[in-house]
Short mmCIF file of C-alpha atoms (C1' of nucleotides) in Angstrom, two decimals:
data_model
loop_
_atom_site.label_atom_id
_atom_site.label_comp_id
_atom_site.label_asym_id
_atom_site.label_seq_id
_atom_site.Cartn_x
_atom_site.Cartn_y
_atom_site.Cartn_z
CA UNK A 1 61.30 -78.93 -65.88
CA UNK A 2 58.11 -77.76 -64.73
CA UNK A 3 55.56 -80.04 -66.82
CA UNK A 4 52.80 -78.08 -65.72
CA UNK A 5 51.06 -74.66 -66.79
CA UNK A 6 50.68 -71.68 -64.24
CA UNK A 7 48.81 -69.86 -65.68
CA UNK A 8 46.25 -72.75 -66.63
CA UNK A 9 46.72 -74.23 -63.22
CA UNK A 10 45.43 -71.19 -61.27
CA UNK A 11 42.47 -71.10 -63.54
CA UNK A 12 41.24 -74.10 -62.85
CA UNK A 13 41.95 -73.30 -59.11
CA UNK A 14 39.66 -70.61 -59.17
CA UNK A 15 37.24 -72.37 -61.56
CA UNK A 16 37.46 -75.13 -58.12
CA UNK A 17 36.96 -72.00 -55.65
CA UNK A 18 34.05 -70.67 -57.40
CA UNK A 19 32.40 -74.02 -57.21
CA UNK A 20 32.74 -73.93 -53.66
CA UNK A 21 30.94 -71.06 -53.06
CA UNK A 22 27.30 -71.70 -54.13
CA UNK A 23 26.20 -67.76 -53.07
CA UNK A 24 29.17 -66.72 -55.22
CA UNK A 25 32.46 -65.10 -54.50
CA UNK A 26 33.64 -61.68 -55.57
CA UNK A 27 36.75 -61.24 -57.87
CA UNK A 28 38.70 -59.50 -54.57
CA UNK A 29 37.75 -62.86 -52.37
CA UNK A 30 38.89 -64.87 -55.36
CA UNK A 31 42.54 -63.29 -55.69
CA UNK A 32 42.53 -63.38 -52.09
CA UNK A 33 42.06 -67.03 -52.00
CA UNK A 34 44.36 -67.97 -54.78
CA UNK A 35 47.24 -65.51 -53.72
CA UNK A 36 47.33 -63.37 -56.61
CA UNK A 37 46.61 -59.65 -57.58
CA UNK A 38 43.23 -58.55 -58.48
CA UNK A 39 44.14 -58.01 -61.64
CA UNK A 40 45.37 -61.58 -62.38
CA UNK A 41 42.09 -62.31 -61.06
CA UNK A 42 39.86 -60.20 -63.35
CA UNK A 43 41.70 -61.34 -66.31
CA UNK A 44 40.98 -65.29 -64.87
CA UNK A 45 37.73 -64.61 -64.61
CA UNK A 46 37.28 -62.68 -67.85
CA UNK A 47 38.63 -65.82 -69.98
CA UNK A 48 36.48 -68.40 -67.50
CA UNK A 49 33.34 -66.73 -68.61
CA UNK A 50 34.16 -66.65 -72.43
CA UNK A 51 33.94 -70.06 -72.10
CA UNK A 52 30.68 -70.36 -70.37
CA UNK A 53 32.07 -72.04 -67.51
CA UNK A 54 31.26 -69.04 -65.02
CA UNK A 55 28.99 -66.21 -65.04
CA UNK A 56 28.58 -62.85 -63.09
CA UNK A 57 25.27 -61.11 -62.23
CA UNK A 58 25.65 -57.33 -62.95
CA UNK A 59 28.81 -55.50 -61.29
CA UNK A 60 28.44 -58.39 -58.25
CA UNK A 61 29.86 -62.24 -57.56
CA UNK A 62 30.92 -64.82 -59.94
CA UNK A 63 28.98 -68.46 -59.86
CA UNK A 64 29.48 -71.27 -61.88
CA UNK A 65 27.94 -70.91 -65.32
CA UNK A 66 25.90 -72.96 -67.85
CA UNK A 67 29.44 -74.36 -69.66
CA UNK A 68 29.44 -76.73 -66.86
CA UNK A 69 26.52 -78.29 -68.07
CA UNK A 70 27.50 -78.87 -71.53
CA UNK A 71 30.47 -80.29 -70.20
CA UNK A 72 28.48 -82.99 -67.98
CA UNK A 73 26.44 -83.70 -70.99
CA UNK A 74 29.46 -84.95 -72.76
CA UNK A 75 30.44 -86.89 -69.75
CA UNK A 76 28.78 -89.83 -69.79
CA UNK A 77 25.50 -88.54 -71.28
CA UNK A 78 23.83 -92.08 -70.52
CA UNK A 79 24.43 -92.43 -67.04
CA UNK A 80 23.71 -89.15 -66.10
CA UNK A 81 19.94 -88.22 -65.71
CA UNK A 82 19.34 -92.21 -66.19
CA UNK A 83 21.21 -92.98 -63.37
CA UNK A 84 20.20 -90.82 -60.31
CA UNK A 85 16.37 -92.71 -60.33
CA UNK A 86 18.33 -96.55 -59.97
CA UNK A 87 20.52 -94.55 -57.42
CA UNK A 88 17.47 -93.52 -55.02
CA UNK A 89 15.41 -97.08 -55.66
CA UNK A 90 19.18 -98.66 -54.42
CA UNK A 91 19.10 -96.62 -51.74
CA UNK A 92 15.65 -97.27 -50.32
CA UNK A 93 15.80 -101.14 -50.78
CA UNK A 94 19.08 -101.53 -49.15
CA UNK A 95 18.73 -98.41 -46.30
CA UNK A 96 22.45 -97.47 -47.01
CA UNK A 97 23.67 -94.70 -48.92
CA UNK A 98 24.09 -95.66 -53.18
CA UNK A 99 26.85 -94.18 -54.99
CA UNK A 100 28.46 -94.45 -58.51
CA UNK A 101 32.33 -94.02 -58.46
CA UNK A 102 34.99 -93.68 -61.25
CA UNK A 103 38.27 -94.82 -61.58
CA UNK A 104 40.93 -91.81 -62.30
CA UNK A 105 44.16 -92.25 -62.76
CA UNK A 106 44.98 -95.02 -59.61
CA UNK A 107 42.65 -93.51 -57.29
CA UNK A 108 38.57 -94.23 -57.13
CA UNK A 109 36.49 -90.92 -57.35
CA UNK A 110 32.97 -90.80 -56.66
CA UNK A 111 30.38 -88.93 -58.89
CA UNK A 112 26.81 -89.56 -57.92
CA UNK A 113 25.22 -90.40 -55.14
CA UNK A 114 21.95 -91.06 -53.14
CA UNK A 115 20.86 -91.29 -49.58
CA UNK A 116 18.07 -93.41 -48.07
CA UNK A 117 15.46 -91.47 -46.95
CA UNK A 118 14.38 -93.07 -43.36
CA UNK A 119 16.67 -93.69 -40.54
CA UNK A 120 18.28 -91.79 -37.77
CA UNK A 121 21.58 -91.75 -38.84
CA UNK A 122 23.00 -91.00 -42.36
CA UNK A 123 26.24 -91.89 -44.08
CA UNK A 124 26.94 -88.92 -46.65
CA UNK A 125 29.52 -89.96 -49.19
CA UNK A 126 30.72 -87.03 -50.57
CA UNK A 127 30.74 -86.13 -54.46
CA UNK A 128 34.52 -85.58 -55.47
CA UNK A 129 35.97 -87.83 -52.42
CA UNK A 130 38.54 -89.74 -53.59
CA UNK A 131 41.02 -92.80 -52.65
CA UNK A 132 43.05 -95.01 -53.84
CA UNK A 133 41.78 -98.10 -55.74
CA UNK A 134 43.16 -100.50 -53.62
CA UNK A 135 41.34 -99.69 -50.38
CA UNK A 136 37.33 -99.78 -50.14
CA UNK A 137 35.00 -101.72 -51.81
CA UNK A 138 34.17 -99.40 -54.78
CA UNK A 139 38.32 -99.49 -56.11
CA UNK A 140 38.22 -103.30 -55.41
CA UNK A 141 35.19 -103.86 -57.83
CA UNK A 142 36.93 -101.92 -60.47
CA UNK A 143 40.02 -103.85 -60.47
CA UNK A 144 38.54 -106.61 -60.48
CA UNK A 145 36.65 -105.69 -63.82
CA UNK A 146 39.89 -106.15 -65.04
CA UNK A 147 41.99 -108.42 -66.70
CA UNK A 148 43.49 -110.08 -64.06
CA UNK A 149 46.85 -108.95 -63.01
CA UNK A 150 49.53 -111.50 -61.48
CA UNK A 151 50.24 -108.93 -59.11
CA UNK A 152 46.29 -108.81 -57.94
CA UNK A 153 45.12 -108.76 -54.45
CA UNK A 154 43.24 -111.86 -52.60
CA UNK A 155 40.38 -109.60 -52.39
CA UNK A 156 40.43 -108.28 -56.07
CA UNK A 157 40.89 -112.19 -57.23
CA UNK A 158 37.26 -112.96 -54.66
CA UNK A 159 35.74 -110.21 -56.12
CA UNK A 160 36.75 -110.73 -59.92
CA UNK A 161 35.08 -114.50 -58.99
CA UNK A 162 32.20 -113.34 -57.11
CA UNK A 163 30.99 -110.58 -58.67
CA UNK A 164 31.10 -108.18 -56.10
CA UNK A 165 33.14 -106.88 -53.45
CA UNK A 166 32.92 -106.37 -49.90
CA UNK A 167 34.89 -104.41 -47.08
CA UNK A 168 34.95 -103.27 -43.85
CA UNK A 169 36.36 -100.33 -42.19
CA UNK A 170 38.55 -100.05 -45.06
CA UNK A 171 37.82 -96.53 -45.21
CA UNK A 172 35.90 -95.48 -41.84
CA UNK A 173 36.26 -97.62 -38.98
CA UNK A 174 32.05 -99.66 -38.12
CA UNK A 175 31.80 -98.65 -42.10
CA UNK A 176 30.53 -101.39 -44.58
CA UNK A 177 30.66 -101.55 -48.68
CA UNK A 178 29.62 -103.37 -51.13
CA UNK A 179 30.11 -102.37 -54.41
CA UNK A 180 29.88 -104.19 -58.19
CA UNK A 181 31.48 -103.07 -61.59
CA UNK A 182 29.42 -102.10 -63.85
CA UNK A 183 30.42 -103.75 -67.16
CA UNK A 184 30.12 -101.53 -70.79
CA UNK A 185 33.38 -103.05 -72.03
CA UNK A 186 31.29 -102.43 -75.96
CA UNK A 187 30.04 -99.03 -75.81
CA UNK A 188 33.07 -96.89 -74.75
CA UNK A 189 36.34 -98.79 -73.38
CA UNK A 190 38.36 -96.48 -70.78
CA UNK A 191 35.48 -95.86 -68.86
CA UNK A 192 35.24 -97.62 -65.51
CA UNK A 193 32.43 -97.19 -63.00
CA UNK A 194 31.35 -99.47 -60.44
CA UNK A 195 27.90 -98.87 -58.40
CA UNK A 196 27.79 -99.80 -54.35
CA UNK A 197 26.51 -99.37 -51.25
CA UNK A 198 27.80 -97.71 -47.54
CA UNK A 199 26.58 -98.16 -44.04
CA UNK A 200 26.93 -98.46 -41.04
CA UNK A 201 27.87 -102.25 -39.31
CA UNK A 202 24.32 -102.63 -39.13
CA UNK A 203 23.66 -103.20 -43.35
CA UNK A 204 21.93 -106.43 -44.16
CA UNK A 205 25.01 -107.72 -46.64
CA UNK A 206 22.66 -110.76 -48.23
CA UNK A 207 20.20 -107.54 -48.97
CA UNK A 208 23.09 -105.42 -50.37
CA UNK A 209 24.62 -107.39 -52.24
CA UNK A 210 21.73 -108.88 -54.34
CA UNK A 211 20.69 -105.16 -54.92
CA UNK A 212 23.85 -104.10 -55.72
CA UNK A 213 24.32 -106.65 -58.28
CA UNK A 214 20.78 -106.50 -59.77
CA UNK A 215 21.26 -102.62 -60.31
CA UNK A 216 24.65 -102.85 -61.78
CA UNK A 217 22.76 -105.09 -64.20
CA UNK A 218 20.21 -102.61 -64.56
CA UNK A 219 22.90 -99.91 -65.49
CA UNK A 220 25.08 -101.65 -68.22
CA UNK A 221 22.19 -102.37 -69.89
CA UNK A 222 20.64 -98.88 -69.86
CA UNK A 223 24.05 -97.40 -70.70
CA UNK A 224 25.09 -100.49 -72.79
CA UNK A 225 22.53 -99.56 -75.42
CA UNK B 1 45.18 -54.66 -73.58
CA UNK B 2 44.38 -58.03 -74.24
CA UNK B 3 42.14 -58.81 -71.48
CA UNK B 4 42.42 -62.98 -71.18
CA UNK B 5 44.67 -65.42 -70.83
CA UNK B 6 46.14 -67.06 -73.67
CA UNK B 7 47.40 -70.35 -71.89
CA UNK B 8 44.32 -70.54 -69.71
CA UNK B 9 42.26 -69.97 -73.15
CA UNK B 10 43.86 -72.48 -74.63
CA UNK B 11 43.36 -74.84 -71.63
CA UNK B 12 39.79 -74.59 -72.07
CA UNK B 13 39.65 -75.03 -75.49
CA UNK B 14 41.33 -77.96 -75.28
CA UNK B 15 38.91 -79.08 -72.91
CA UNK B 16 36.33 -78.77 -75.28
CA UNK B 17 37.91 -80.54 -78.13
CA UNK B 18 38.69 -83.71 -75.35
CA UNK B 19 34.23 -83.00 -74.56
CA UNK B 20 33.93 -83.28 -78.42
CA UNK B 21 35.88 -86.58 -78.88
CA UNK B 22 33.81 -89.14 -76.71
CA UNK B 23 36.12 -92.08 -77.98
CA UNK B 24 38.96 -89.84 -76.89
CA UNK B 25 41.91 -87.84 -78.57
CA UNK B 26 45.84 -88.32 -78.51
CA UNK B 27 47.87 -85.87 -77.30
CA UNK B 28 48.86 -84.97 -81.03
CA UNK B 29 45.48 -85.00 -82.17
CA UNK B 30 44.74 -82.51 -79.79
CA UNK B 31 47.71 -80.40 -80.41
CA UNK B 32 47.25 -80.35 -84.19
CA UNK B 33 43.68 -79.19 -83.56
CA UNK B 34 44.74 -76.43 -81.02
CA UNK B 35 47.43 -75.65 -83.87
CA UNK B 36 50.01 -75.74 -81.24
CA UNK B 37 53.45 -78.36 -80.74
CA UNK B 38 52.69 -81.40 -78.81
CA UNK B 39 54.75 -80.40 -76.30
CA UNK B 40 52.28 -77.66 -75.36
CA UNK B 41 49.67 -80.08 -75.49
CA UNK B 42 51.40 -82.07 -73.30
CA UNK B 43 51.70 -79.39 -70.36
CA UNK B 44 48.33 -78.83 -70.95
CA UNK B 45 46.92 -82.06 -70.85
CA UNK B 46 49.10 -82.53 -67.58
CA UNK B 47 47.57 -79.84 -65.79
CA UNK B 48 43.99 -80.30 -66.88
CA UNK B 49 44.92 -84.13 -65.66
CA UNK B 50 45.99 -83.13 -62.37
CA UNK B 51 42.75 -81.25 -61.67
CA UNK B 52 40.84 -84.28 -62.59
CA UNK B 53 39.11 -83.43 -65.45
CA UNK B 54 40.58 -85.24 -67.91
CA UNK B 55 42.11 -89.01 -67.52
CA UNK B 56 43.90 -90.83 -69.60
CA UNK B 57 43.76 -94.70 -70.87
CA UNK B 58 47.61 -95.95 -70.20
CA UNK B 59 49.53 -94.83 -72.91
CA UNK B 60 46.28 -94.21 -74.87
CA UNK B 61 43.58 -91.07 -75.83
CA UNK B 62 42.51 -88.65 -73.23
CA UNK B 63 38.95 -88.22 -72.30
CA UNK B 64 36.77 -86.12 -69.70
CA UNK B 65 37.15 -86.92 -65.93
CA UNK B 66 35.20 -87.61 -63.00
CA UNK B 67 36.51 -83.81 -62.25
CA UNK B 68 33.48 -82.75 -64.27
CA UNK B 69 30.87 -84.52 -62.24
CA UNK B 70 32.28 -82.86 -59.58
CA UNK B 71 31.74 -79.47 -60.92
CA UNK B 72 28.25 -80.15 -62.48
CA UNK B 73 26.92 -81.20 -59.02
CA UNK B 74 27.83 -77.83 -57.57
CA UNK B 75 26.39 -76.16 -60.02
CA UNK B 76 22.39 -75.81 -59.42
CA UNK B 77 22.54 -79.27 -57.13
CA UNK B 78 19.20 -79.17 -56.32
CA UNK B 79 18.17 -79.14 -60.26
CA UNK B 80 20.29 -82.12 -61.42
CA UNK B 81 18.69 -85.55 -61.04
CA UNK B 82 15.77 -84.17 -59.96
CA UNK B 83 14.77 -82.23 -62.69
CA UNK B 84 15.43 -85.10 -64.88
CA UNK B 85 11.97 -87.03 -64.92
CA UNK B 86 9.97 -83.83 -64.52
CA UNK B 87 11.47 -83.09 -68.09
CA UNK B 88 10.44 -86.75 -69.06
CA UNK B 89 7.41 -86.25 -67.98
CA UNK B 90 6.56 -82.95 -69.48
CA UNK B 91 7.59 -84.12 -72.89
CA UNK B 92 5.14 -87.12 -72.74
CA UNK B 93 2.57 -84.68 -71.50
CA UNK B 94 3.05 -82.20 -74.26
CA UNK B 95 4.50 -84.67 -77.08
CA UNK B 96 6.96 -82.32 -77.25
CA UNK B 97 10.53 -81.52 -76.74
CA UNK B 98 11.13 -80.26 -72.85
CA UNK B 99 14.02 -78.04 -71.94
CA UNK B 100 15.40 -76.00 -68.93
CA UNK B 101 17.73 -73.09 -69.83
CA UNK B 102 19.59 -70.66 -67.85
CA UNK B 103 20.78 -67.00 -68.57
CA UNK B 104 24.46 -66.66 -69.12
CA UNK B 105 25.06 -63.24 -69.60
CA UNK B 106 22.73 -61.95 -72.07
CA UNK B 107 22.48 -65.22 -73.72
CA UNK B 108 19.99 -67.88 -72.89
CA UNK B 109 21.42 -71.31 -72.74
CA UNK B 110 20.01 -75.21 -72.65
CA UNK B 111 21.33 -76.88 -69.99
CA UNK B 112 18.91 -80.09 -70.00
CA UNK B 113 16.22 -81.61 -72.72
CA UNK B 114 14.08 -84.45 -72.72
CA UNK B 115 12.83 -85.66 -75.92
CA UNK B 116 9.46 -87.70 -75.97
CA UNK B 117 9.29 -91.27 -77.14
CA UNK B 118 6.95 -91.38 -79.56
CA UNK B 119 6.10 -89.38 -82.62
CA UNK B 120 7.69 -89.87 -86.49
CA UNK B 121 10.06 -86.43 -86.14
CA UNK B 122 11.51 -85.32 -83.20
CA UNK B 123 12.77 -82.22 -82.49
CA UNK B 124 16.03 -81.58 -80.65
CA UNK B 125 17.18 -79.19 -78.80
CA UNK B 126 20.67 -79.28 -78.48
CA UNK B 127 22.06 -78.61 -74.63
CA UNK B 128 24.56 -76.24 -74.75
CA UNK B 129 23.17 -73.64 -77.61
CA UNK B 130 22.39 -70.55 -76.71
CA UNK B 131 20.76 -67.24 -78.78
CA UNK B 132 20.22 -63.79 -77.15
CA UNK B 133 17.66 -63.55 -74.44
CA UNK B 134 15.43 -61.44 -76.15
CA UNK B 135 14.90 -63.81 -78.95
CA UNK B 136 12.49 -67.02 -78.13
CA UNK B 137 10.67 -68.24 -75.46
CA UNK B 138 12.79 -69.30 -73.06
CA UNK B 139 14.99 -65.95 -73.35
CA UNK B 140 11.66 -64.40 -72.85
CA UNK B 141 10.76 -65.90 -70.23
CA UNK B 142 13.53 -65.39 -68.08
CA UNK B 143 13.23 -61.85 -68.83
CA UNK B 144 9.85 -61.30 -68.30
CA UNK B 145 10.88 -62.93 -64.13
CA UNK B 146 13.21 -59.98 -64.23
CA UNK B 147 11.81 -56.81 -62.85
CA UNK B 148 10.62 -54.67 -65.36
CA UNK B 149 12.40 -52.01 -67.13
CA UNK B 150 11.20 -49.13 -69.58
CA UNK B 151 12.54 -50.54 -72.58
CA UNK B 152 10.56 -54.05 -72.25
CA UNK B 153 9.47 -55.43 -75.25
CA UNK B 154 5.60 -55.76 -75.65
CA UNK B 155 5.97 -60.04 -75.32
CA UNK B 156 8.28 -59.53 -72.32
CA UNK B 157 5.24 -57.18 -70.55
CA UNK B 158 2.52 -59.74 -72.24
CA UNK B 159 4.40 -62.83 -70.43
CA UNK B 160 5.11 -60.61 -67.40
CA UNK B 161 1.23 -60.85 -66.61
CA UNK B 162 0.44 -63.76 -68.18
CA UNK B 163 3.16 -66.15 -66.54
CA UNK B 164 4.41 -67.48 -69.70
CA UNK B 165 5.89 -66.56 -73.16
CA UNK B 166 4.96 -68.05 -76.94
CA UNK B 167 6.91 -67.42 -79.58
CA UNK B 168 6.42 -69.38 -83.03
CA UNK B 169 9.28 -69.21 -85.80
CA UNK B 170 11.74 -67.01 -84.15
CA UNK B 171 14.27 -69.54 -83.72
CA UNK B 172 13.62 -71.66 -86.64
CA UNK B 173 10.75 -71.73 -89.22
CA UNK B 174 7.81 -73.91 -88.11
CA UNK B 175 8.78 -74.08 -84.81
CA UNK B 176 6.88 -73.08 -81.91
CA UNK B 177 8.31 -72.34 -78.31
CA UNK B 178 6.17 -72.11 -74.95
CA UNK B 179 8.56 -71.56 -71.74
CA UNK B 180 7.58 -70.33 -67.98
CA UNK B 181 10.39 -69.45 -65.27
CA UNK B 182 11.66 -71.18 -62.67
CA UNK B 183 11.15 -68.60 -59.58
CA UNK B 184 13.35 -69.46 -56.97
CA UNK B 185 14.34 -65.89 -55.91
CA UNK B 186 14.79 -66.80 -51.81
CA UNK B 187 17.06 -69.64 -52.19
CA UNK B 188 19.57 -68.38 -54.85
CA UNK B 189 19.31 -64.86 -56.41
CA UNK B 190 20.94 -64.45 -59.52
CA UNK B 191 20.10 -67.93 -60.97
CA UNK B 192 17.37 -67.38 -63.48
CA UNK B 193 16.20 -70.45 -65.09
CA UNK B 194 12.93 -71.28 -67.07
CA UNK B 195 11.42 -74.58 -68.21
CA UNK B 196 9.61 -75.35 -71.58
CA UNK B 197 8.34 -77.23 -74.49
CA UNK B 198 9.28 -76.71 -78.47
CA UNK B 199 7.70 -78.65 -81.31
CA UNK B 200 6.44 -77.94 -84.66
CA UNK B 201 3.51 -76.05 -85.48
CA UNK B 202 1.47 -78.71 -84.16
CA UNK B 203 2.09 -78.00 -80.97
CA UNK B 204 -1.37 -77.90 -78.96
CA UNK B 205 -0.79 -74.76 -77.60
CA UNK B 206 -3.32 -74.84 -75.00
CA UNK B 207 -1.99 -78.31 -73.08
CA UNK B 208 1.70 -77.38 -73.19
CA UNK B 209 0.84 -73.89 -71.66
CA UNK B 210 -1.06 -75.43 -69.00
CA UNK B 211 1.67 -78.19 -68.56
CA UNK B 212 4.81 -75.65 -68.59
CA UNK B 213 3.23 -73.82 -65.74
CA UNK B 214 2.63 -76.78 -64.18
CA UNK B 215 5.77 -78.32 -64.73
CA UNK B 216 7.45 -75.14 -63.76
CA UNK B 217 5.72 -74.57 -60.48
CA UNK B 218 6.65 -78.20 -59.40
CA UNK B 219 10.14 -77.49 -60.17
CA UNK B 220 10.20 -73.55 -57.87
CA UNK B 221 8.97 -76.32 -55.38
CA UNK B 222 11.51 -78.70 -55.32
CA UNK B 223 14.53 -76.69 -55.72
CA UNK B 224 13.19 -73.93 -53.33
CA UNK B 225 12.69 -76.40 -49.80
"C1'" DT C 1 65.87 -103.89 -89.94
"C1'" DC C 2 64.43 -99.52 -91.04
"C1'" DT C 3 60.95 -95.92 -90.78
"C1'" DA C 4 57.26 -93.27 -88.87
"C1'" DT C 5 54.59 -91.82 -85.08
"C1'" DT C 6 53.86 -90.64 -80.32
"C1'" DG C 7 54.90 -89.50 -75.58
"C1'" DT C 8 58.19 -87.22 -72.75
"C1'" DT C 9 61.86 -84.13 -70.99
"C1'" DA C 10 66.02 -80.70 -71.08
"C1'" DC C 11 67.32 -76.31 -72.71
"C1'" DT C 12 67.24 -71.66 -74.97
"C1'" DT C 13 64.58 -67.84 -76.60
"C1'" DT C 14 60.83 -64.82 -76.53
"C1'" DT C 15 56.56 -63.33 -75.39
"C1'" DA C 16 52.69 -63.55 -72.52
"C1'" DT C 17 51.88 -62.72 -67.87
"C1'" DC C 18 52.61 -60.34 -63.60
"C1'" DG C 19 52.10 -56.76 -60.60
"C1'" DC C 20 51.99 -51.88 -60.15
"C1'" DA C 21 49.78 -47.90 -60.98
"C1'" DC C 22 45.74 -45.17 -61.68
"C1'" DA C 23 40.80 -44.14 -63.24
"C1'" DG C 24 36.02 -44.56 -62.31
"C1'" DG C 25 31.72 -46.02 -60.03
"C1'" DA C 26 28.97 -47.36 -56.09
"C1'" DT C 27 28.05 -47.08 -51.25
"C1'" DG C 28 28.40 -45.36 -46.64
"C1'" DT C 29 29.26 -41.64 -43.17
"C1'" DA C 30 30.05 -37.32 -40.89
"C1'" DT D 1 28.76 -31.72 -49.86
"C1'" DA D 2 32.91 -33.67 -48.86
"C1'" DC D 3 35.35 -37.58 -47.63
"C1'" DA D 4 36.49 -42.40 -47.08
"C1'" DT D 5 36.18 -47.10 -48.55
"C1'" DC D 6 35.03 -50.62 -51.09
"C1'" DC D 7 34.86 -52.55 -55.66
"C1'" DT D 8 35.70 -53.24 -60.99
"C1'" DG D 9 38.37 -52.33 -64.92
"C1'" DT D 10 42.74 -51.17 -67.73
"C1'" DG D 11 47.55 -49.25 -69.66
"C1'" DC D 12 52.46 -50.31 -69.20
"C1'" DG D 13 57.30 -51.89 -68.30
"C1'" DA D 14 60.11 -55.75 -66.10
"C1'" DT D 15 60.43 -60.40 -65.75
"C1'" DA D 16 59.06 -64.84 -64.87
"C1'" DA D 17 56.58 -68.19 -67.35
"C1'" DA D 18 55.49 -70.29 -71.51
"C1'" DA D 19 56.82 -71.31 -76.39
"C1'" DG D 20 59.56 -73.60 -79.39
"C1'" DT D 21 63.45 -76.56 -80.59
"C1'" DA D 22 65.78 -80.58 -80.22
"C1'" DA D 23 66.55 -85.00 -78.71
"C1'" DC D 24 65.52 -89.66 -76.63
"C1'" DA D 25 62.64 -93.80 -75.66
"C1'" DA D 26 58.99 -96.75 -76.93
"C1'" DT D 27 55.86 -98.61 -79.97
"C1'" DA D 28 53.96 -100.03 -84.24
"C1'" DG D 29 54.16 -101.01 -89.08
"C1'" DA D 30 56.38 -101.96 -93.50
#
DNA sequence: TCTATTGTTACTTTTATCGCACAGGATGTA
DNA sequence: TACATCCTGTGCGATAAAAGTAACAATAGA
């Protein structure tokens, strides 16, 4: 029935919790948040820090631990590091906020990001947001990366033609993107990233787009090494 | 009694294995190396799914998630891309191998390295490995930013008032280690990082000291605005 | 066509987990 | 000092949650 683990779940709950709270968070406000007894929460925490992935200064909070790291290093080890210099250059040449996002499962997760440094207003796109691939320019540039579906929409089919993809208010109403695939169908198949840009109605779209482009280039071939 | 979770142990471990596989596992793969039924692999690989840190190709292998990025930009945010091509830098200052490790515990652990370009041997420094605190320089290091105790060693007092540590063969024959820490003590107590160089015994001692401190003052700077 | 492998789900058994209880330490207050 | 209030840490029995079995569908290969 239940094709999920409890136990396994909550851990990765407060593995989620912990993240959020960059000062730390005791083991009481942890069972607190999660709903559970202390104990359940000491024991949680216990196994989490075998593995590295959290750690606790002496007798006080728990913070995320040096595990994480190792696991980032194994996740995509090329673009990370690599990637966040291209991310800022994208940024300042197009005066939009740069972003690298992920395709998971049917929804569109991003995972980097980089914001230009002038300008009054900002446009934050937040690490971790997620929707679904079909709406905003970053999902439409990874479908279109792939084989063409007969079910595809007119805007993947432009973009799978084009190179690149571009929407507006999709996902924010007087919000812009433009966003490209980047293509490393050799080095490790499964993976699908696409790299773009977000404004305001104000973004120069000849500008963004020929930067966009130009560093997704730039990325397949660093990662496609 | 037993004072962790066996399902949320096994969760993690079968998180590492997927971090181990970049070309991805099956299911059964997985549960043969877990040594449990698929069907527990299953669950498992449905619930580490659902929390995004694993995907899955259709019908195909499993391999990390976007979930991890997540998590890796919460943890020490202001170090990750940043740090990046100071650690580039350093090595091609020092001809050396750069690191930055953490303290997990009593453990020291490498969370980044930067290898320099030239040079016949290189020496790597694997991120993720980890050896007691009180053995090598980093471990020394971050000690010796720690306020002292009675039961100091001598090198932890020596770096203590000299601002670094140098250790030569205690993690490996011919190698020697130079490492400064990272003092950010007003923006986020309880991290203690260091930064550092290890090479072989032709390490010029005198540049890479000078360079660490350097290195490591630059990054108290950018992660402490 | 037959066989082998894998992913997936229903069902029964059992064992790992839950939640309580209590001990102990640190800190604050009268 | 005595007391109160937080917190962490840990046995132990009841029970809910996970393990294990079996079975089915889908795919690939011989």
């Amino acid at each position: 029935m239940a094709t999920t683990l409890q136990t396994l779940d909550r851990g990765l709950r407060a593995l989620e919790i912990v993240a959020e709270h960059a000062e730390g968070v005791t083991i009481a406000e942890l069972a607190e948040q999660l709903a559970v007894h202390r104990a359940i929460a000491y024991r949680i925490v216990t196994t989490l820090e075998g593995h590295g992935l959290i750690t606790r200064t002496r007798e006080g909070p728990v913070r995320l631990g040096a595990g994480i790291s190792l696991l980032a290093s194994r996740f995509e080890p090329q673009l990370r590091g690599v990637a966040q210099p291209l991310l800022q250059r994208l940024a300042r040449a197009t005066r939009a906020t740069a972003f690298i996002s992920v395709a998971q499962g049917d929804e569109c997760v991003v995972i980097m990001e980089a914001e230009p440094e002038e300008g009054l207003l900002r446009v934050g796109y937040r690490v971790g947001s997620r929707h679904p691939l079909t709406r905003g320019a970053a999902g439409i540039a990874i479908l279109a990366a792939r084989p063409p579906q007969p079910d595809d929409d007119e805007a993947v089919r432009q973009a799978r033609t084009e190179g690149f993809s571009l929407t507006r208010g999709q996902l924010q109403r007087g919000a812009v993107g433009v966003a490209s695939a980047i293509a490393s169908p050799q080095v490790r198949p499964g993976v699908e990233a696409c790299v773009g840009v977000v404004a305001m109605d104000d973004l120069d779209t000849d500008t963004a787009i020929r930067e966009v482009m130009d560093h997704a280039g730039q990325l397949a071939d660093l990662i496609g090494q």
